[in-house]
mmCIF file of C-alpha atoms in Angstrom:
data_model
loop_
_atom_site.group_PDB
_atom_site.id
_atom_site.type_symbol
_atom_site.label_atom_id
_atom_site.label_comp_id
_atom_site.label_asym_id
_atom_site.label_seq_id
_atom_site.Cartn_x
_atom_site.Cartn_y
_atom_site.Cartn_z
ATOM 1 C CA MET A 615 -24.669 -34.185 0.357
ATOM 2 C CA SER A 616 -25.038 -30.603 -1.126
ATOM 3 C CA GLU A 617 -24.120 -29.678 -4.571
ATOM 4 C CA VAL A 618 -20.687 -28.212 -4.921
ATOM 5 C CA LYS A 619 -20.327 -25.575 -7.840
ATOM 6 C CA ILE A 620 -16.817 -24.470 -9.091
ATOM 7 C CA THR A 621 -16.436 -21.374 -11.492
ATOM 8 C CA TRP A 622 -13.157 -20.490 -13.304
ATOM 9 C CA LEU A 623 -12.961 -16.867 -13.180
ATOM 10 C CA GLY A 624 -9.918 -16.594 -15.437
ATOM 11 C CA HIS A 625 -6.105 -17.182 -14.799
ATOM 12 C CA ALA A 626 -5.871 -19.078 -11.285
ATOM 13 C CA ALA A 627 -8.950 -17.752 -9.963
ATOM 14 C CA PHE A 628 -12.118 -19.643 -8.525
ATOM 15 C CA LYS A 629 -15.433 -19.461 -6.873
ATOM 16 C CA ILE A 630 -16.628 -22.393 -4.997
ATOM 17 C CA GLU A 631 -20.117 -22.540 -3.796
ATOM 18 C CA ALA A 632 -21.192 -25.109 -1.466
ATOM 19 C CA ASN A 633 -23.703 -25.357 1.523
ATOM 20 C CA GLY A 634 -24.582 -21.436 0.881
ATOM 21 C CA ILE A 635 -20.682 -20.834 1.304
ATOM 22 C CA ASN A 636 -19.023 -18.749 -1.215
ATOM 23 C CA ILE A 637 -15.090 -19.097 -1.416
ATOM 24 C CA TYR A 638 -12.776 -17.053 -3.934
ATOM 25 C CA ILE A 639 -9.412 -18.143 -4.289
ATOM 26 C CA ASP A 640 -6.930 -16.170 -5.826
ATOM 27 C CA PRO A 641 -9.040 -13.282 -7.036
ATOM 28 C CA TRP A 642 -7.191 -11.461 -9.562
ATOM 29 C CA LEU A 643 -10.268 -10.550 -11.128
ATOM 30 C CA GLU A 644 -8.782 -7.734 -13.567
ATOM 31 C CA ASN A 645 -7.252 -10.522 -15.622
ATOM 32 C CA PRO A 646 -8.570 -10.415 -19.294
ATOM 33 C CA GLN A 647 -10.410 -13.607 -19.048
ATOM 34 C CA SER A 648 -12.641 -12.826 -15.793
ATOM 35 C CA PRO A 649 -16.333 -13.058 -16.443
ATOM 36 C CA VAL A 650 -17.101 -10.805 -13.267
ATOM 37 C CA LYS A 651 -15.963 -7.627 -11.910
ATOM 38 C CA TRP A 652 -14.395 -7.324 -8.552
ATOM 39 C CA GLN A 653 -16.468 -4.431 -7.468
ATOM 40 C CA GLU A 654 -19.860 -6.923 -8.090
ATOM 41 C CA ILE A 655 -18.532 -9.262 -5.339
ATOM 42 C CA LYS A 656 -20.410 -8.711 -2.124
ATOM 43 C CA ASP A 657 -21.104 -12.765 -1.274
ATOM 44 C CA ALA A 658 -17.646 -14.042 -0.311
ATOM 45 C CA HIS A 659 -17.400 -15.802 2.834
ATOM 46 C CA LEU A 660 -13.805 -16.799 2.404
ATOM 47 C CA VAL A 661 -11.056 -15.435 0.210
ATOM 48 C CA LEU A 662 -7.998 -17.881 -0.022
ATOM 49 C CA VAL A 663 -4.738 -16.480 -1.414
ATOM 50 C CA THR A 664 -2.274 -19.218 -2.329
ATOM 51 C CA HIS A 665 1.022 -17.006 -2.583
ATOM 52 C CA ASP A 666 2.218 -13.592 -2.752
ATOM 53 C CA HIS A 667 2.274 -12.752 -6.434
ATOM 54 C CA PHE A 668 -0.183 -10.063 -7.720
ATOM 55 C CA ASP A 669 -1.717 -12.281 -10.209
ATOM 56 C CA HIS A 670 -3.021 -14.136 -7.031
ATOM 57 C CA THR A 671 -3.490 -11.526 -4.504
ATOM 58 C CA GLY A 672 -5.300 -9.480 -7.101
ATOM 59 C CA GLN A 673 -8.113 -7.743 -5.546
ATOM 60 C CA ALA A 674 -8.211 -10.158 -2.625
ATOM 61 C CA LYS A 675 -8.272 -7.408 0.023
ATOM 62 C CA GLU A 676 -11.154 -5.454 -1.603
ATOM 63 C CA ILE A 677 -13.463 -8.398 -2.004
ATOM 64 C CA THR A 678 -12.616 -9.367 1.822
ATOM 65 C CA GLN A 679 -13.697 -5.608 2.817
ATOM 66 C CA GLN A 680 -16.494 -5.298 0.810
ATOM 67 C CA SER A 681 -18.008 -8.652 1.570
ATOM 68 C CA ASN A 682 -16.979 -8.688 5.198
ATOM 69 C CA ALA A 683 -15.361 -11.873 4.711
ATOM 70 C CA ILE A 684 -12.539 -13.732 5.905
ATOM 71 C CA LEU A 685 -9.009 -13.850 4.251
ATOM 72 C CA VAL A 686 -6.966 -17.386 4.423
ATOM 73 C CA ALA A 687 -3.615 -16.891 3.384
ATOM 74 C CA ASN A 688 0.130 -17.811 4.413
ATOM 75 C CA VAL A 689 1.613 -15.844 7.455
ATOM 76 C CA GLU A 690 3.563 -13.343 5.410
ATOM 77 C CA THR A 691 0.636 -12.350 3.170
ATOM 78 C CA ALA A 692 -1.650 -12.519 5.730
ATOM 79 C CA ARG A 693 0.607 -9.752 7.403
ATOM 80 C CA LYS A 694 1.016 -7.796 4.079
ATOM 81 C CA PHE A 695 -2.851 -7.567 3.821
ATOM 82 C CA GLY A 696 -2.901 -6.506 7.652
ATOM 83 C CA ASN A 697 -0.217 -3.767 7.092
ATOM 84 C CA GLU A 698 -2.229 -2.656 3.939
ATOM 85 C CA GLY A 699 -5.201 -1.887 6.253
ATOM 86 C CA LEU A 700 -7.309 -5.154 6.455
ATOM 87 C CA SER A 701 -8.806 -5.621 9.769
ATOM 88 C CA PRO A 702 -7.371 -8.253 11.777
ATOM 89 C CA GLU A 703 -10.915 -9.275 12.204
ATOM 90 C CA ASN A 704 -11.157 -10.421 8.525
ATOM 91 C CA ILE A 705 -7.750 -12.370 8.541
ATOM 92 C CA ALA A 706 -8.140 -15.930 9.583
ATOM 93 C CA ASN A 707 -5.747 -16.602 12.794
ATOM 94 C CA ASN A 708 -3.027 -14.259 11.534
ATOM 95 C CA GLY A 709 -2.178 -16.431 8.741
ATOM 96 C CA TYR A 710 -1.954 -19.399 10.675
ATOM 97 C CA GLY A 711 -4.988 -21.170 8.973
ATOM 98 C CA LEU A 712 -8.274 -22.522 10.000
ATOM 99 C CA ASN A 713 -10.486 -25.639 9.876
ATOM 100 C CA ILE A 714 -13.539 -25.262 7.334
#
């Protein structure tokens, strides 16, 4: 079994590293406790957003775009990101989930 590393990025934001996959959860990285700047993140494979509050959506769109990652969110939040210009290719199943 591969090692799993979980890093707290302040507030509700986390990075999970496992099997060469980097998953960012609720990446509001402009929070005062974040040890990283969102502009530095280019290694995301998946960006998960639990719900549509600013302190959870944070910089999800920007990180998804600059990493060419896949955004995973509920239908309403996924649509919002699509309406804000996130490419459909970067949104998992139009917000209907996926198996990881």
